[in-house]
PDB file of C-alpha atoms in Angstrom:
ATOM      1  CA  MET A   1     -62.599  -7.396 -23.737  1.00 43.00           C
ATOM      2  CA  PRO A   2     -60.032  -8.250 -20.999  1.00 50.00           C
ATOM      3  CA  GLU A   3     -57.944 -11.345 -21.538  1.00 51.00           C
ATOM      4  CA  SER A   4     -58.648 -13.670 -18.598  1.00 49.00           C
ATOM      5  CA  THR A   5     -56.099 -16.386 -17.862  1.00 48.00           C
ATOM      6  CA  ALA A   6     -55.993 -19.496 -15.708  1.00 44.00           C
ATOM      7  CA  THR A   7     -53.279 -22.138 -15.755  1.00 42.00           C
ATOM      8  CA  ASN A   8     -51.488 -24.147 -13.090  1.00 41.00           C
ATOM      9  CA  ASN A   9     -47.876 -23.166 -13.685  1.00 40.00           C
ATOM     10  CA  THR A  10     -46.843 -20.462 -11.204  1.00 42.00           C
ATOM     11  CA  GLN A  11     -43.065 -20.679 -11.413  1.00 47.00           C
ATOM     12  CA  GLY A  12     -41.295 -18.111 -13.550  1.00 47.00           C
ATOM     13  CA  SER A  13     -38.200 -18.649 -15.659  1.00 51.00           C
ATOM     14  CA  ALA A  14     -34.858 -17.235 -14.595  1.00 52.00           C
ATOM     15  CA  PRO A  15     -34.365 -13.620 -15.679  1.00 56.00           C
ATOM     16  CA  SER A  16     -31.805 -13.101 -18.430  1.00 56.00           C
ATOM     17  CA  ALA A  17     -30.831  -9.727 -16.952  1.00 60.00           C
ATOM     18  CA  VAL A  18     -28.947 -10.491 -13.735  1.00 71.00           C
ATOM     19  CA  PHE A  19     -27.619  -7.630 -11.609  1.00 82.00           C
ATOM     20  CA  THR A  20     -25.242  -7.905  -8.676  1.00 88.00           C
ATOM     21  CA  PRO A  21     -25.840  -5.669  -5.613  1.00 90.00           C
ATOM     22  CA  ALA A  22     -22.962  -3.452  -6.743  1.00 94.00           C
ATOM     23  CA  HIS A  23     -24.429  -3.186 -10.233  1.00 93.00           C
ATOM     24  CA  LEU A  24     -27.858  -2.319  -8.844  1.00 95.00           C
ATOM     25  CA  LYS A  25     -26.354   0.343  -6.610  1.00 95.00           C
ATOM     26  CA  PHE A  26     -24.582   1.910  -9.572  1.00 96.00           C
ATOM     27  CA  ILE A  27     -27.719   1.852 -11.720  1.00 96.00           C
ATOM     28  CA  ASN A  28     -29.856   3.340  -8.953  1.00 97.00           C
ATOM     29  CA  THR A  29     -27.351   6.172  -8.498  1.00 97.00           C
ATOM     30  CA  LYS A  30     -27.849   7.036 -12.161  1.00 97.00           C
ATOM     31  CA  LEU A  31     -31.626   6.548 -12.134  1.00 97.00           C
ATOM     32  CA  GLU A  32     -32.051   8.844  -9.112  1.00 96.00           C
ATOM     33  CA  LYS A  33     -30.967  11.737 -11.335  1.00 97.00           C
ATOM     34  CA  LEU A  34     -33.519  11.021 -14.064  1.00 98.00           C
ATOM     35  CA  SER A  35     -37.160  12.023 -14.399  1.00 97.00           C
ATOM     36  CA  PRO A  36     -39.752   9.221 -14.202  1.00 97.00           C
ATOM     37  CA  GLU A  37     -40.286   9.519 -17.972  1.00 97.00           C
ATOM     38  CA  LYS A  38     -36.577   8.974 -18.615  1.00 98.00           C
ATOM     39  CA  ILE A  39     -36.488   6.070 -16.172  1.00 98.00           C
ATOM     40  CA  ILE A  40     -39.384   4.393 -17.967  1.00 98.00           C
ATOM     41  CA  GLU A  41     -37.847   5.089 -21.371  1.00 97.00           C
ATOM     42  CA  TRP A  42     -34.578   3.523 -20.186  1.00 97.00           C
ATOM     43  CA  ALA A  43     -36.440   0.480 -18.885  1.00 97.00           C
ATOM     44  CA  MET A  44     -38.389  -0.011 -22.111  1.00 95.00           C
ATOM     45  CA  ILE A  45     -35.095  -0.177 -23.994  1.00 93.00           C
ATOM     46  CA  SER A  46     -32.890  -1.928 -21.426  1.00 93.00           C
ATOM     47  CA  LEU A  47     -34.980  -4.426 -19.449  1.00 94.00           C
ATOM     48  CA  PRO A  48     -36.130  -7.633 -21.189  1.00 90.00           C
ATOM     49  CA  GLY A  49     -39.540  -9.106 -20.433  1.00 94.00           C
ATOM     50  CA  LEU A  50     -40.917  -5.829 -19.065  1.00 96.00           C
ATOM     51  CA  ILE A  51     -44.540  -5.720 -17.867  1.00 96.00           C
ATOM     52  CA  GLN A  52     -46.646  -3.405 -15.712  1.00 96.00           C
ATOM     53  CA  THR A  53     -48.900  -4.648 -12.936  1.00 94.00           C
ATOM     54  CA  THR A  54     -51.573  -2.301 -11.663  1.00 92.00           C
ATOM     55  CA  ALA A  55     -54.716  -2.080  -9.564  1.00 92.00           C
ATOM     56  CA  PHE A  56     -55.332   1.277 -11.266  1.00 94.00           C
ATOM     57  CA  GLY A  57     -54.114   3.338  -8.347  1.00 92.00           C
ATOM     58  CA  PRO A  58     -53.051   6.946  -9.005  1.00 93.00           C
ATOM     59  CA  THR A  59     -49.350   6.182  -9.476  1.00 95.00           C
ATOM     60  CA  GLY A  60     -49.966   3.226 -11.761  1.00 95.00           C
ATOM     61  CA  LEU A  61     -52.192   5.388 -13.938  1.00 96.00           C
ATOM     62  CA  VAL A  62     -49.488   8.044 -14.230  1.00 97.00           C
ATOM     63  CA  ILE A  63     -46.991   5.374 -15.273  1.00 97.00           C
ATOM     64  CA  LEU A  64     -49.421   3.966 -17.823  1.00 96.00           C
ATOM     65  CA  ASP A  65     -49.923   7.411 -19.327  1.00 96.00           C
ATOM     66  CA  MET A  66     -46.163   8.044 -19.437  1.00 97.00           C
ATOM     67  CA  ILE A  67     -45.577   4.739 -21.242  1.00 96.00           C
ATOM     68  CA  ASN A  68     -48.230   5.665 -23.768  1.00 94.00           C
ATOM     69  CA  ARG A  69     -46.691   9.092 -24.381  1.00 94.00           C
ATOM     70  CA  ILE A  70     -43.195   7.649 -24.734  1.00 94.00           C
ATOM     71  CA  HIS A  71     -44.535   5.118 -27.232  1.00 93.00           C
ATOM     72  CA  ILE A  72     -46.220   7.864 -29.271  1.00 90.00           C
ATOM     73  CA  ASP A  73     -43.023   9.953 -29.268  1.00 90.00           C
ATOM     74  CA  GLN A  74     -40.947   6.960 -30.366  1.00 87.00           C
ATOM     75  CA  GLN A  75     -43.305   6.220 -33.228  1.00 85.00           C
ATOM     76  CA  ALA A  76     -43.342   9.871 -34.252  1.00 85.00           C
ATOM     77  CA  ALA A  77     -39.538   9.923 -34.252  1.00 84.00           C
ATOM     78  CA  ALA A  78     -39.603   6.906 -36.544  1.00 81.00           C
ATOM     79  CA  ASN A  79     -42.151   8.654 -38.792  1.00 73.00           C
ATOM     80  CA  VAL A  80     -44.846   6.128 -37.861  1.00 60.00           C
ATOM     81  CA  HIS A  81     -48.363   7.185 -36.887  1.00 57.00           C
ATOM     82  CA  PRO A  82     -49.389   5.878 -33.423  1.00 54.00           C
ATOM     83  CA  THR A  83     -52.681   4.147 -32.845  1.00 55.00           C
ATOM     84  CA  PRO A  84     -55.124   6.789 -31.599  1.00 55.00           C
ATOM     85  CA  ALA A  85     -55.861   6.518 -27.880  1.00 53.00           C
ATOM     86  CA  SER A  86     -59.492   7.401 -28.453  1.00 48.00           C
ATOM     87  CA  SER A  87     -60.342   4.231 -30.376  1.00 46.00           C
ATOM     88  CA  SER A  88     -62.456   1.661 -28.565  1.00 44.00           C
ATOM     89  CA  ALA A  89     -60.631  -1.240 -26.916  1.00 43.00           C
ATOM     90  CA  SER A  90     -63.849  -3.228 -26.985  1.00 46.00           C
ATOM     91  CA  GLU A  91     -63.779  -3.358 -30.786  1.00 47.00           C
ATOM     92  CA  ASP A  92     -62.693  -6.639 -32.306  1.00 53.00           C
ATOM     93  CA  GLU A  93     -58.895  -6.552 -32.682  1.00 47.00           C
ATOM     94  CA  ASP A  94     -58.910  -7.931 -36.226  1.00 53.00           C
ATOM     95  CA  ASP A  95     -61.381  -5.224 -37.292  1.00 52.00           C
ATOM     96  CA  GLN A  96     -59.185  -2.630 -35.607  1.00 42.00           C
ATOM     97  CA  ASP A  97     -56.091  -3.807 -37.437  1.00 44.00           C
ATOM     98  CA  ILE A  98     -57.873  -3.661 -40.804  1.00 43.00           C
ATOM     99  CA  ARG A  99     -59.255  -0.199 -40.126  1.00 37.00           C
ATOM    100  CA  PHE A 100     -55.932   1.166 -38.888  1.00 34.00           C
ATOM    101  CA  LYS A 101     -54.008  -0.286 -41.828  1.00 37.00           C
ATOM    102  CA  LYS A 102     -56.425   1.296 -44.283  1.00 36.00           C
ATOM    103  CA  SER A 103     -56.043   4.654 -42.545  1.00 30.00           C
ATOM    104  CA  GLY A 104     -52.253   4.425 -42.450  1.00 32.00           C
ATOM    105  CA  TYR A 105     -51.944   3.896 -38.695  1.00 31.00           C
ATOM    106  CA  ASN A 106     -49.439   1.540 -37.134  1.00 35.00           C
ATOM    107  CA  THR A 107     -51.223  -1.451 -35.598  1.00 39.00           C
ATOM    108  CA  GLN A 108     -48.597  -1.868 -32.873  1.00 55.00           C
ATOM    109  CA  ARG A 109     -50.210  -0.595 -29.692  1.00 66.00           C
ATOM    110  CA  HIS A 110     -49.118  -0.175 -26.076  1.00 77.00           C
ATOM    111  CA  PRO A 111     -45.616  -1.695 -25.858  1.00 89.00           C
ATOM    112  CA  VAL A 112     -45.667  -2.884 -22.210  1.00 95.00           C
ATOM    113  CA  PRO A 113     -48.165  -5.648 -21.292  1.00 95.00           C
ATOM    114  CA  LEU A 114     -50.610  -4.382 -18.657  1.00 96.00           C
ATOM    115  CA  VAL A 115     -51.637  -6.854 -15.941  1.00 96.00           C
ATOM    116  CA  PHE A 116     -54.579  -6.445 -13.581  1.00 96.00           C
ATOM    117  CA  ILE A 117     -54.927  -8.830 -10.631  1.00 94.00           C
ATOM    118  CA  ASP A 118     -58.679  -9.179 -10.122  1.00 96.00           C
ATOM    119  CA  THR A 119     -59.026 -10.332  -6.511  1.00 95.00           C
ATOM    120  CA  LEU A 120     -62.811 -10.623  -7.019  1.00 97.00           C
ATOM    121  CA  TYR A 121     -63.247  -8.091  -4.198  1.00 95.00           C
ATOM    122  CA  HIS A 122     -62.422  -4.836  -5.962  1.00 96.00           C
ATOM    123  CA  PHE A 123     -64.721  -1.832  -5.724  1.00 95.00           C
ATOM    124  CA  GLN A 124     -67.097  -1.555  -8.675  1.00 97.00           C
ATOM    125  CA  GLU A 125     -65.537   1.865  -9.272  1.00 97.00           C
ATOM    126  CA  THR A 126     -62.176   0.155  -9.835  1.00 96.00           C
ATOM    127  CA  LEU A 127     -63.658  -2.304 -12.326  1.00 97.00           C
ATOM    128  CA  ASP A 128     -65.381   0.565 -14.149  1.00 97.00           C
ATOM    129  CA  LEU A 129     -62.058   2.387 -14.305  1.00 97.00           C
ATOM    130  CA  ALA A 130     -60.363  -0.678 -15.797  1.00 96.00           C
ATOM    131  CA  GLN A 131     -62.767  -0.525 -18.734  1.00 95.00           C
ATOM    132  CA  ARG A 132     -62.343   3.233 -19.127  1.00 95.00           C
ATOM    133  CA  VAL A 133     -58.570   2.825 -19.229  1.00 95.00           C
ATOM    134  CA  GLN A 134     -58.819   0.192 -21.958  1.00 93.00           C
ATOM    135  CA  ASP A 135     -61.046   2.458 -24.001  1.00 92.00           C
ATOM    136  CA  HIS A 136     -58.928   5.560 -23.467  1.00 93.00           C
ATOM    137  CA  TYR A 137     -55.566   4.006 -24.341  1.00 92.00           C
ATOM    138  CA  ASN A 138     -56.760   1.307 -26.747  1.00 90.00           C
ATOM    139  CA  ILE A 139     -54.832  -1.239 -24.710  1.00 90.00           C
ATOM    140  CA  PRO A 140     -55.658  -4.910 -24.088  1.00 90.00           C
ATOM    141  CA  LEU A 141     -55.791  -5.681 -20.374  1.00 94.00           C
ATOM    142  CA  LYS A 142     -54.516  -9.037 -19.162  1.00 96.00           C
ATOM    143  CA  VAL A 143     -56.673 -10.062 -16.207  1.00 97.00           C
ATOM    144  CA  TYR A 144     -55.610 -12.689 -13.674  1.00 97.00           C
ATOM    145  CA  LYS A 145     -58.001 -14.058 -11.045  1.00 97.00           C
ATOM    146  CA  PRO A 146     -57.632 -16.600  -8.218  1.00 97.00           C
ATOM    147  CA  GLN A 147     -56.995 -20.079  -9.578  1.00 96.00           C
ATOM    148  CA  ASP A 148     -60.108 -21.681 -11.112  1.00 96.00           C
ATOM    149  CA  CYS A 149     -62.372 -18.872  -9.880  1.00 97.00           C
ATOM    150  CA  ASP A 150     -64.337 -16.568 -12.147  1.00 96.00           C
ATOM    151  CA  SER A 151     -66.481 -14.963  -9.467  1.00 97.00           C
ATOM    152  CA  THR A 152     -66.702 -14.179  -5.762  1.00 97.00           C
ATOM    153  CA  GLU A 153     -69.197 -17.023  -5.437  1.00 97.00           C
ATOM    154  CA  ASP A 154     -66.676 -19.471  -6.926  1.00 97.00           C
ATOM    155  CA  PHE A 155     -64.004 -18.360  -4.473  1.00 96.00           C
ATOM    156  CA  GLU A 156     -66.240 -18.474  -1.395  1.00 97.00           C
ATOM    157  CA  ARG A 157     -67.611 -21.876  -2.367  1.00 96.00           C
ATOM    158  CA  VAL A 158     -64.089 -23.261  -1.966  1.00 94.00           C
ATOM    159  CA  TYR A 159     -62.574 -21.072   0.762  1.00 94.00           C
ATOM    160  CA  GLY A 160     -65.577 -19.758   2.648  1.00 95.00           C
ATOM    161  CA  GLN A 161     -66.720 -16.222   3.319  1.00 96.00           C
ATOM    162  CA  GLN A 162     -64.540 -13.457   4.758  1.00 94.00           C
ATOM    163  CA  LEU A 163     -61.304 -15.431   4.392  1.00 94.00           C
ATOM    164  CA  TRP A 164     -59.426 -12.146   4.850  1.00 90.00           C
ATOM    165  CA  GLU A 165     -60.659 -12.127   8.466  1.00 90.00           C
ATOM    166  CA  LYS A 166     -60.129 -15.815   9.195  1.00 90.00           C
ATOM    167  CA  ASP A 167     -56.788 -16.366   7.432  1.00 89.00           C
ATOM    168  CA  ASP A 168     -55.304 -13.147   6.108  1.00 87.00           C
ATOM    169  CA  LEU A 169     -52.116 -14.773   4.826  1.00 88.00           C
ATOM    170  CA  SER A 170     -53.959 -17.405   2.810  1.00 91.00           C
ATOM    171  CA  TYR A 171     -56.289 -14.765   1.418  1.00 91.00           C
ATOM    172  CA  ASP A 172     -53.421 -12.591   0.185  1.00 90.00           C
ATOM    173  CA  TYR A 173     -51.650 -15.577  -1.305  1.00 92.00           C
ATOM    174  CA  LEU A 174     -54.713 -16.907  -3.114  1.00 94.00           C
ATOM    175  CA  VAL A 175     -56.117 -13.664  -4.534  1.00 93.00           C
ATOM    176  CA  LYS A 176     -52.924 -11.708  -5.199  1.00 93.00           C
ATOM    177  CA  VAL A 177     -49.649 -13.600  -4.950  1.00 92.00           C
ATOM    178  CA  GLU A 178     -50.540 -16.761  -6.879  1.00 94.00           C
ATOM    179  CA  PRO A 179     -52.295 -14.923  -9.743  1.00 95.00           C
ATOM    180  CA  GLY A 180     -49.399 -12.466  -9.877  1.00 94.00           C
ATOM    181  CA  ARG A 181     -46.808 -15.226 -10.147  1.00 94.00           C
ATOM    182  CA  ARG A 182     -48.914 -16.939 -12.789  1.00 95.00           C
ATOM    183  CA  SER A 183     -48.923 -13.751 -14.824  1.00 95.00           C
ATOM    184  CA  TYR A 184     -45.123 -13.516 -14.622  1.00 95.00           C
ATOM    185  CA  GLN A 185     -44.784 -17.078 -15.874  1.00 94.00           C
ATOM    186  CA  GLU A 186     -47.273 -16.836 -18.720  1.00 96.00           C
ATOM    187  CA  LEU A 187     -45.990 -13.484 -19.966  1.00 95.00           C
ATOM    188  CA  GLY A 188     -42.315 -14.343 -19.558  1.00 94.00           C
ATOM    189  CA  ALA A 189     -41.885 -11.400 -17.193  1.00 95.00           C
ATOM    190  CA  GLN A 190     -38.361 -10.608 -16.111  1.00 94.00           C
ATOM    191  CA  ALA A 191     -38.979  -7.049 -14.944  1.00 96.00           C
ATOM    192  CA  VAL A 192     -42.146  -5.613 -13.414  1.00 96.00           C
ATOM    193  CA  ILE A 193     -43.109  -1.938 -13.176  1.00 97.00           C
ATOM    194  CA  SER A 194     -44.906  -1.048  -9.961  1.00 93.00           C
ATOM    195  CA  GLY A 195     -46.459   2.147  -8.610  1.00 91.00           C
ATOM    196  CA  ARG A 196     -44.785   2.111  -5.198  1.00 92.00           C
ATOM    197  CA  ARG A 197     -43.429   5.395  -3.807  1.00 91.00           C
ATOM    198  CA  ARG A 198     -41.326   6.369  -0.798  1.00 92.00           C
ATOM    199  CA  SER A 199     -43.914   8.917   0.285  1.00 88.00           C
ATOM    200  CA  GLN A 200     -46.313   6.014   0.941  1.00 83.00           C
ATOM    201  CA  LYS A 201     -44.147   5.263   4.009  1.00 81.00           C
ATOM    202  CA  GLY A 202     -44.123   1.896   5.782  1.00 78.00           C
ATOM    203  CA  ASP A 203     -41.965  -0.687   4.025  1.00 79.00           C
ATOM    204  CA  ARG A 204     -41.776   1.655   1.028  1.00 82.00           C
ATOM    205  CA  ALA A 205     -40.034   4.534   2.771  1.00 86.00           C
ATOM    206  CA  HIS A 206     -36.554   3.501   1.615  1.00 90.00           C
ATOM    207  CA  LEU A 207     -37.512   2.097  -1.757  1.00 93.00           C
ATOM    208  CA  ASP A 208     -34.914   1.826  -4.524  1.00 95.00           C
ATOM    209  CA  ILE A 209     -35.934   2.694  -8.055  1.00 97.00           C
ATOM    210  CA  LEU A 210     -34.684  -0.677  -9.329  1.00 97.00           C
ATOM    211  CA  GLU A 211     -34.739  -3.776  -7.147  1.00 95.00           C
ATOM    212  CA  ALA A 212     -33.928  -7.444  -7.651  1.00 93.00           C
ATOM    213  CA  GLU A 213     -36.215  -9.849  -5.825  1.00 89.00           C
ATOM    214  CA  PRO A 214     -34.226 -12.202  -3.550  1.00 85.00           C
ATOM    215  CA  GLY A 215     -34.325 -15.796  -4.717  1.00 83.00           C
ATOM    216  CA  THR A 216     -35.887 -15.193  -8.123  1.00 86.00           C
ATOM    217  CA  GLY A 217     -33.874 -12.298  -9.546  1.00 88.00           C
ATOM    218  CA  LEU A 218     -37.103 -10.730 -10.799  1.00 92.00           C
ATOM    219  CA  LEU A 219     -36.489  -7.026 -11.345  1.00 95.00           C
ATOM    220  CA  LYS A 220     -38.946  -4.501  -9.918  1.00 95.00           C
ATOM    221  CA  LEU A 221     -38.928  -0.963 -11.236  1.00 97.00           C
ATOM    222  CA  ASN A 222     -40.435   1.883  -9.222  1.00 97.00           C
ATOM    223  CA  PRO A 223     -40.114   4.867 -11.591  1.00 97.00           C
ATOM    224  CA  LEU A 224     -42.116   7.262  -9.399  1.00 97.00           C
ATOM    225  CA  ALA A 225     -40.363   6.274  -6.166  1.00 96.00           C
ATOM    226  CA  THR A 226     -39.354   9.872  -5.444  1.00 96.00           C
ATOM    227  CA  TRP A 227     -42.735  11.480  -6.137  1.00 96.00           C
ATOM    228  CA  SER A 228     -45.269  12.730  -3.606  1.00 93.00           C
ATOM    229  CA  PHE A 229     -49.014  12.148  -3.833  1.00 91.00           C
ATOM    230  CA  GLN A 230     -49.461  15.794  -4.805  1.00 93.00           C
ATOM    231  CA  GLN A 231     -47.127  15.366  -7.787  1.00 96.00           C
ATOM    232  CA  VAL A 232     -49.117  12.309  -8.871  1.00 95.00           C
ATOM    233  CA  TRP A 233     -52.423  14.147  -8.480  1.00 94.00           C
ATOM    234  CA  THR A 234     -51.119  17.174 -10.409  1.00 97.00           C
ATOM    235  CA  TYR A 235     -50.061  14.933 -13.305  1.00 97.00           C
ATOM    236  CA  LEU A 236     -53.435  13.165 -13.412  1.00 96.00           C
ATOM    237  CA  ARG A 237     -55.213  16.496 -13.700  1.00 95.00           C
ATOM    238  CA  ALA A 238     -52.754  18.113 -16.104  1.00 97.00           C
ATOM    239  CA  TYR A 239     -52.863  15.253 -18.621  1.00 96.00           C
ATOM    240  CA  GLN A 240     -56.531  14.350 -18.069  1.00 95.00           C
ATOM    241  CA  VAL A 241     -55.677  10.773 -17.122  1.00 96.00           C
ATOM    242  CA  PRO A 242     -58.715   8.636 -16.216  1.00 96.00           C
ATOM    243  CA  PHE A 243     -58.726   7.993 -12.461  1.00 95.00           C
ATOM    244  CA  ASN A 244     -60.820   6.274  -9.827  1.00 93.00           C
ATOM    245  CA  VAL A 245     -63.804   8.393  -8.782  1.00 94.00           C
ATOM    246  CA  LEU A 246     -63.175   7.244  -5.192  1.00 91.00           C
ATOM    247  CA  LEU A 247     -60.242   9.662  -5.095  1.00 88.00           C
ATOM    248  CA  ASP A 248     -62.761  12.475  -4.984  1.00 90.00           C
ATOM    249  CA  GLN A 249     -64.301  10.872  -1.903  1.00 89.00           C
ATOM    250  CA  GLY A 250     -61.177  10.965   0.257  1.00 82.00           C
ATOM    251  CA  TYR A 251     -59.618   7.657  -0.761  1.00 83.00           C
ATOM    252  CA  ARG A 252     -55.891   7.747  -1.560  1.00 79.00           C
ATOM    253  CA  SER A 253     -54.808   4.089  -1.727  1.00 80.00           C
ATOM    254  CA  ILE A 254     -57.495   1.773  -3.073  1.00 86.00           C
ATOM    255  CA  GLY A 255     -57.491  -1.994  -2.698  1.00 85.00           C
ATOM    256  CA  ASP A 256     -60.245  -4.475  -1.898  1.00 91.00           C
ATOM    257  CA  TRP A 257     -63.531  -2.986  -0.693  1.00 90.00           C
ATOM    258  CA  HIS A 258     -63.460  -4.851   2.620  1.00 87.00           C
ATOM    259  CA  SER A 259     -60.075  -3.488   3.698  1.00 88.00           C
ATOM    260  CA  THR A 260     -60.072   0.028   2.234  1.00 82.00           C
ATOM    261  CA  LYS A 261     -61.461   3.261   3.650  1.00 82.00           C
ATOM    262  CA  PRO A 262     -60.831   6.945   2.986  1.00 81.00           C
ATOM    263  CA  ALA A 263     -57.427   8.017   4.302  1.00 75.00           C
ATOM    264  CA  THR A 264     -57.623   8.821   8.010  1.00 71.00           C
ATOM    265  CA  ASN A 265     -54.267  10.610   8.154  1.00 68.00           C
ATOM    266  CA  HIS A 266     -53.525  13.353   5.626  1.00 68.00           C
ATOM    267  CA  ASP A 267     -49.776  12.673   5.957  1.00 65.00           C
ATOM    268  CA  ASP A 268     -50.177   8.930   5.343  1.00 63.00           C
ATOM    269  CA  GLU A 269     -52.064   8.152   2.157  1.00 68.00           C
ATOM    270  CA  ARG A 270     -52.207   4.434   2.962  1.00 58.00           C
ATOM    271  CA  SER A 271     -53.800   5.054   6.360  1.00 56.00           C
ATOM    272  CA  GLY A 272     -57.114   3.873   4.953  1.00 57.00           C
ATOM    273  CA  ARG A 273     -55.789   0.365   4.269  1.00 67.00           C
ATOM    274  CA  TRP A 274     -56.109  -2.602   6.660  1.00 54.00           C
ATOM    275  CA  GLU A 275     -57.435  -0.529   9.548  1.00 65.00           C
ATOM    276  CA  GLY A 276     -56.521  -2.044  12.910  1.00 58.00           C
ATOM    277  CA  LYS A 277     -54.023  -4.503  11.438  1.00 65.00           C
ATOM    278  CA  GLN A 278     -50.260  -4.496  11.608  1.00 59.00           C
ATOM    279  CA  LYS A 279     -49.655  -4.744   7.882  1.00 55.00           C
ATOM    280  CA  THR A 280     -48.651  -2.368   5.123  1.00 57.00           C
ATOM    281  CA  GLU A 281     -48.378  -4.738   2.143  1.00 57.00           C
ATOM    282  CA  CYS A 282     -50.761  -7.202   0.502  1.00 62.00           C
ATOM    283  CA  GLY A 283     -48.177  -9.855  -0.356  1.00 59.00           C
ATOM    284  CA  LEU A 284     -47.097  -8.862  -3.860  1.00 65.00           C
ATOM    285  CA  HIS A 285     -44.080  -7.022  -2.484  1.00 64.00           C
ATOM    286  CA  VAL A 286     -42.966  -9.250   0.378  1.00 66.00           C
ATOM    287  CA  ASP A 287     -40.652 -12.289   0.429  1.00 66.00           C
ATOM    288  CA  TYR A 288     -42.342 -14.628  -2.043  1.00 70.00           C
ATOM    289  CA  PHE A 289     -40.708 -17.867  -0.919  1.00 69.00           C
ATOM    290  CA  LYS A 290     -41.372 -17.151   2.755  1.00 76.00           C
ATOM    291  CA  MET A 291     -45.013 -16.370   2.059  1.00 72.00           C
ATOM    292  CA  ARG A 292     -45.465 -19.442  -0.113  1.00 80.00           C
ATOM    293  CA  ALA A 293     -43.923 -21.641   2.577  1.00 79.00           C
ATOM    294  CA  GLU A 294     -46.208 -20.141   5.233  1.00 80.00           C
ATOM    295  CA  PHE A 295     -49.232 -20.647   2.992  1.00 76.00           C
ATOM    296  CA  GLN A 296     -48.331 -24.281   2.317  1.00 81.00           C
ATOM    297  CA  ALA A 297     -47.765 -24.907   6.033  1.00 83.00           C
ATOM    298  CA  SER A 298     -51.150 -23.342   6.789  1.00 78.00           C
ATOM    299  CA  GLN A 299     -52.862 -25.542   4.218  1.00 78.00           C
ATOM    300  CA  LYS A 300     -51.246 -28.692   5.612  1.00 81.00           C
ATOM    301  CA  LYS A 301     -52.355 -27.732   9.108  1.00 79.00           C
ATOM    302  CA  LYS A 302     -55.930 -27.226   7.911  1.00 77.00           C
ATOM    303  CA  GLN A 303     -55.917 -30.551   6.066  1.00 75.00           C
ATOM    304  CA  ALA A 304     -54.583 -32.370   9.113  1.00 75.00           C
ATOM    305  CA  LEU A 305     -57.236 -30.768  11.323  1.00 73.00           C
ATOM    306  CA  LEU A 306     -59.980 -31.701   8.849  1.00 70.00           C
ATOM    307  CA  ALA A 307     -58.732 -35.280   8.663  1.00 69.00           C
ATOM    308  CA  ALA A 308     -58.682 -35.523  12.482  1.00 70.00           C
ATOM    309  CA  GLN A 309     -62.258 -34.182  12.653  1.00 69.00           C
ATOM    310  CA  GLN A 310     -63.456 -36.661  10.038  1.00 69.00           C
ATOM    311  CA  GLU A 311     -61.752 -39.522  11.888  1.00 69.00           C
ATOM    312  CA  GLN A 312     -63.334 -38.443  15.146  1.00 72.00           C
ATOM    313  CA  SER A 313     -66.755 -38.273  13.507  1.00 69.00           C
ATOM    314  CA  ALA A 314     -66.308 -41.759  12.069  1.00 65.00           C
ATOM    315  CA  VAL A 315     -65.402 -43.163  15.502  1.00 66.00           C
ATOM    316  CA  ALA A 316     -68.424 -41.453  17.070  1.00 63.00           C
ATOM    317  CA  VAL A 317     -70.730 -43.064  14.525  1.00 58.00           C
TER     318      VAL A 317
END
């Protein structure tokens, strides 16, 4: 079963791998010449505290499959049998370890922690895919939800319905940014693999393969930055990677159900996201400190307004 987490500490520790702009430029020059598989292999060896965050989009699934294949190759090179991908991830882990040891398999599984931010508003097809991925790769999924919320009902009881329409910034912070930062802290993340690509346009058009987040130093690796959607789709088919059935219905970039539609522009795969709004990112890949400050200011404003309303009501009585 997925590992659900909920704690209050959202601040990460300082990364031990610190790169200057000149160093990053040099590394990116080298990485640009490598295949995504080689980039990922380099990262698995070179970057401490490496994790992958995913909403099980096409690119993230390709990366997950590449990590799995690299891991199998590394174990084979060391004359160690890999854990079979076909075994059930729902099986009790202790029982798995016993069975694999008896059969001679190595009990070390997927080497990069896999994090899923459950906003509580994902398509059911996405949640079904999350389970299929766990089963296919025999990988434990670390699930992070909005603070102190296990369900949509919990969230709406505190913040009301359709918060994404009333306060888009607060919504993104609460369901994506805060859980994401909590995952970094709890897992000791110092480098995060993402599925962003330049062909997705918008803020991603000039994406570097390796970035350092301003203010925190958190490294972000985009191993498929140079790939097109067609290259991603070809890989999914060629290697029989589980993918979201919504892709067969015209969707290309899949987020929350209330802000995602089939792509309306063939040349812009993210054209189905946030229709009618001037935004291209959900908050996970924008200035964290700026967004947190704006969220805190918004909350203070709401609290002040509520206090003024309560005071006015008391005077009226």
